[in-house]
Amino acid sequence: MKVYNASIFLYLNGKGIKNSNKGYIFLVDAIRLGAESEDALKRVTDLYTVIAMSYGILPQNVERGIRYAISGLGVTNKEFISKAVSDITKDYALTGAIHKKISKKPN
């Protein structure tokens, strides 16, 4: 499912994650990639590699950045990313259904 960055930003900001952390943008990428492919969530380390290649850094730097960004939440990177993908895609499904219902013209 395609997820827009604005929705991810709102979600992360709602969780109190500061956008000044380097891990913030890595989280945005990980959540977006996880939403696009459920298989990507099976091995989060593969996400780190894909993200690291796009920034020209090591996967360990991506993992550390994400871990630091969510350190106050008491969850692992995989738990947070999986929950974020689930929450955001559920929200998309709900708001999309509501939008279709509202925009439907009566006969």
mmCIF file of C-alpha atoms in Angstrom:
data_model
loop_
_atom_site.group_PDB
_atom_site.id
_atom_site.type_symbol
_atom_site.label_atom_id
_atom_site.label_comp_id
_atom_site.label_asym_id
_atom_site.label_seq_id
_atom_site.Cartn_x
_atom_site.Cartn_y
_atom_site.Cartn_z
ATOM 1 C CA MET A 1 0.000 0.000 0.000
ATOM 2 C CA LYS A 2 1.299 3.441 -0.848
ATOM 3 C CA VAL A 3 1.744 5.643 2.198
ATOM 4 C CA TYR A 4 2.529 9.339 2.005
ATOM 5 C CA ASN A 5 5.320 10.867 4.044
ATOM 6 C CA ALA A 6 2.942 13.414 5.581
ATOM 7 C CA SER A 7 0.996 10.604 7.269
ATOM 8 C CA ILE A 8 4.208 9.105 8.578
ATOM 9 C CA PHE A 9 5.364 12.513 9.862
ATOM 10 C CA LEU A 10 2.079 12.947 11.734
ATOM 11 C CA TYR A 11 2.383 9.489 13.242
ATOM 12 C CA LEU A 12 5.990 9.978 14.377
ATOM 13 C CA ASN A 13 5.300 13.444 15.744
ATOM 14 C CA GLY A 14 2.326 12.043 17.629
ATOM 15 C CA LYS A 15 4.649 9.506 19.253
ATOM 16 C CA GLY A 16 6.934 12.329 20.399
ATOM 17 C CA ILE A 17 9.819 11.454 18.111
ATOM 18 C CA LYS A 18 11.894 14.507 17.339
ATOM 19 C CA ASN A 19 12.465 15.210 13.674
ATOM 20 C CA SER A 20 15.928 16.543 14.506
ATOM 21 C CA ASN A 21 17.169 12.970 15.067
ATOM 22 C CA LYS A 22 18.922 11.374 12.117
ATOM 23 C CA GLY A 23 16.911 8.260 12.875
ATOM 24 C CA TYR A 24 13.673 10.143 12.161
ATOM 25 C CA ILE A 25 14.183 10.165 8.396
ATOM 26 C CA PHE A 26 15.371 6.545 8.522
ATOM 27 C CA LEU A 27 12.115 5.688 10.312
ATOM 28 C CA VAL A 28 10.116 7.472 7.623
ATOM 29 C CA ASP A 29 11.862 5.407 4.957
ATOM 30 C CA ALA A 30 11.504 2.139 6.905
ATOM 31 C CA ILE A 31 7.784 2.686 7.514
ATOM 32 C CA ARG A 32 7.166 3.640 3.886
ATOM 33 C CA LEU A 33 9.079 0.595 2.595
ATOM 34 C CA GLY A 34 7.337 -1.662 5.123
ATOM 35 C CA ALA A 35 3.926 -0.416 4.023
ATOM 36 C CA GLU A 36 4.779 -0.999 0.369
ATOM 37 C CA SER A 37 5.874 -4.591 0.978
ATOM 38 C CA GLU A 38 4.821 -6.752 3.922
ATOM 39 C CA ASP A 39 7.760 -9.043 3.172
ATOM 40 C CA ALA A 40 10.100 -6.182 4.035
ATOM 41 C CA LEU A 41 8.890 -6.321 7.639
ATOM 42 C CA LYS A 42 9.937 -9.969 8.029
ATOM 43 C CA ARG A 43 13.612 -8.995 8.097
ATOM 44 C CA VAL A 44 14.070 -5.450 9.303
ATOM 45 C CA THR A 45 17.815 -5.776 8.760
ATOM 46 C CA ASP A 46 17.136 -5.898 5.022
ATOM 47 C CA LEU A 47 15.342 -2.544 5.363
ATOM 48 C CA TYR A 48 18.437 -1.125 7.032
ATOM 49 C CA THR A 49 20.544 -2.214 4.064
ATOM 50 C CA VAL A 50 18.196 -0.656 1.500
ATOM 51 C CA ILE A 51 17.993 2.602 3.453
ATOM 52 C CA ALA A 52 21.758 2.682 4.061
ATOM 53 C CA MET A 53 22.461 2.283 0.342
ATOM 54 C CA SER A 54 20.254 5.266 -0.478
ATOM 55 C CA TYR A 55 22.201 7.477 1.964
ATOM 56 C CA GLY A 56 25.647 6.015 1.315
ATOM 57 C CA ILE A 57 26.101 4.844 4.911
ATOM 58 C CA LEU A 58 26.377 1.531 6.747
ATOM 59 C CA PRO A 59 23.281 -0.447 7.780
ATOM 60 C CA GLN A 60 24.522 -0.298 11.385
ATOM 61 C CA ASN A 61 24.213 3.492 11.267
ATOM 62 C CA VAL A 62 20.574 3.192 10.177
ATOM 63 C CA GLU A 63 19.818 0.667 12.939
ATOM 64 C CA ARG A 64 21.500 2.855 15.561
ATOM 65 C CA GLY A 65 19.758 6.017 14.351
ATOM 66 C CA ILE A 66 16.335 4.381 14.545
ATOM 67 C CA ARG A 67 17.108 2.813 17.937
ATOM 68 C CA TYR A 68 18.172 6.193 19.299
ATOM 69 C CA ALA A 69 15.110 7.967 17.875
ATOM 70 C CA ILE A 70 12.689 5.571 19.596
ATOM 71 C CA SER A 71 14.782 4.904 22.716
ATOM 72 C CA GLY A 72 12.266 6.529 25.066
ATOM 73 C CA LEU A 73 9.382 4.334 23.885
ATOM 74 C CA GLY A 74 10.596 1.014 25.315
ATOM 75 C CA VAL A 75 10.160 -1.022 22.119
ATOM 76 C CA THR A 76 12.509 -2.598 19.616
ATOM 77 C CA ASN A 77 13.022 -1.178 16.142
ATOM 78 C CA LYS A 78 11.108 -4.055 14.566
ATOM 79 C CA GLU A 79 8.194 -3.710 16.999
ATOM 80 C CA PHE A 80 7.934 0.022 16.400
ATOM 81 C CA ILE A 81 8.197 -0.161 12.608
ATOM 82 C CA SER A 82 5.669 -3.023 12.389
ATOM 83 C CA LYS A 83 3.180 -1.236 14.669
ATOM 84 C CA ALA A 84 3.620 2.029 12.773
ATOM 85 C CA VAL A 85 2.952 0.324 9.442
ATOM 86 C CA SER A 86 -0.109 -1.400 10.884
ATOM 87 C CA ASP A 87 -1.501 1.776 12.457
ATOM 88 C CA ILE A 88 -0.897 3.956 9.409
ATOM 89 C CA THR A 89 -2.322 1.477 6.894
ATOM 90 C CA LYS A 90 -5.401 0.904 9.090
ATOM 91 C CA ASP A 91 -5.873 4.662 9.248
ATOM 92 C CA TYR A 92 -5.591 4.857 5.451
ATOM 93 C CA ALA A 93 -8.179 2.113 5.045
ATOM 94 C CA LEU A 94 -10.547 3.836 7.465
ATOM 95 C CA THR A 95 -10.187 7.360 6.113
ATOM 96 C CA GLY A 96 -10.321 6.106 2.538
ATOM 97 C CA ALA A 97 -13.591 4.294 3.220
ATOM 98 C CA ILE A 98 -15.037 7.349 4.952
ATOM 99 C CA HIS A 99 -13.946 9.620 2.099
ATOM 100 C CA LYS A 100 -15.575 7.324 -0.476
ATOM 101 C CA LYS A 101 -18.794 7.248 1.550
ATOM 102 C CA ILE A 102 -18.882 11.025 1.948
ATOM 103 C CA SER A 103 -18.046 11.768 -1.666
ATOM 104 C CA LYS A 104 -20.666 9.330 -2.996
ATOM 105 C CA LYS A 105 -23.506 11.314 -4.557
ATOM 106 C CA PRO A 106 -27.088 10.275 -3.838
ATOM 107 C CA ASN A 107 -29.117 8.963 -6.748
#
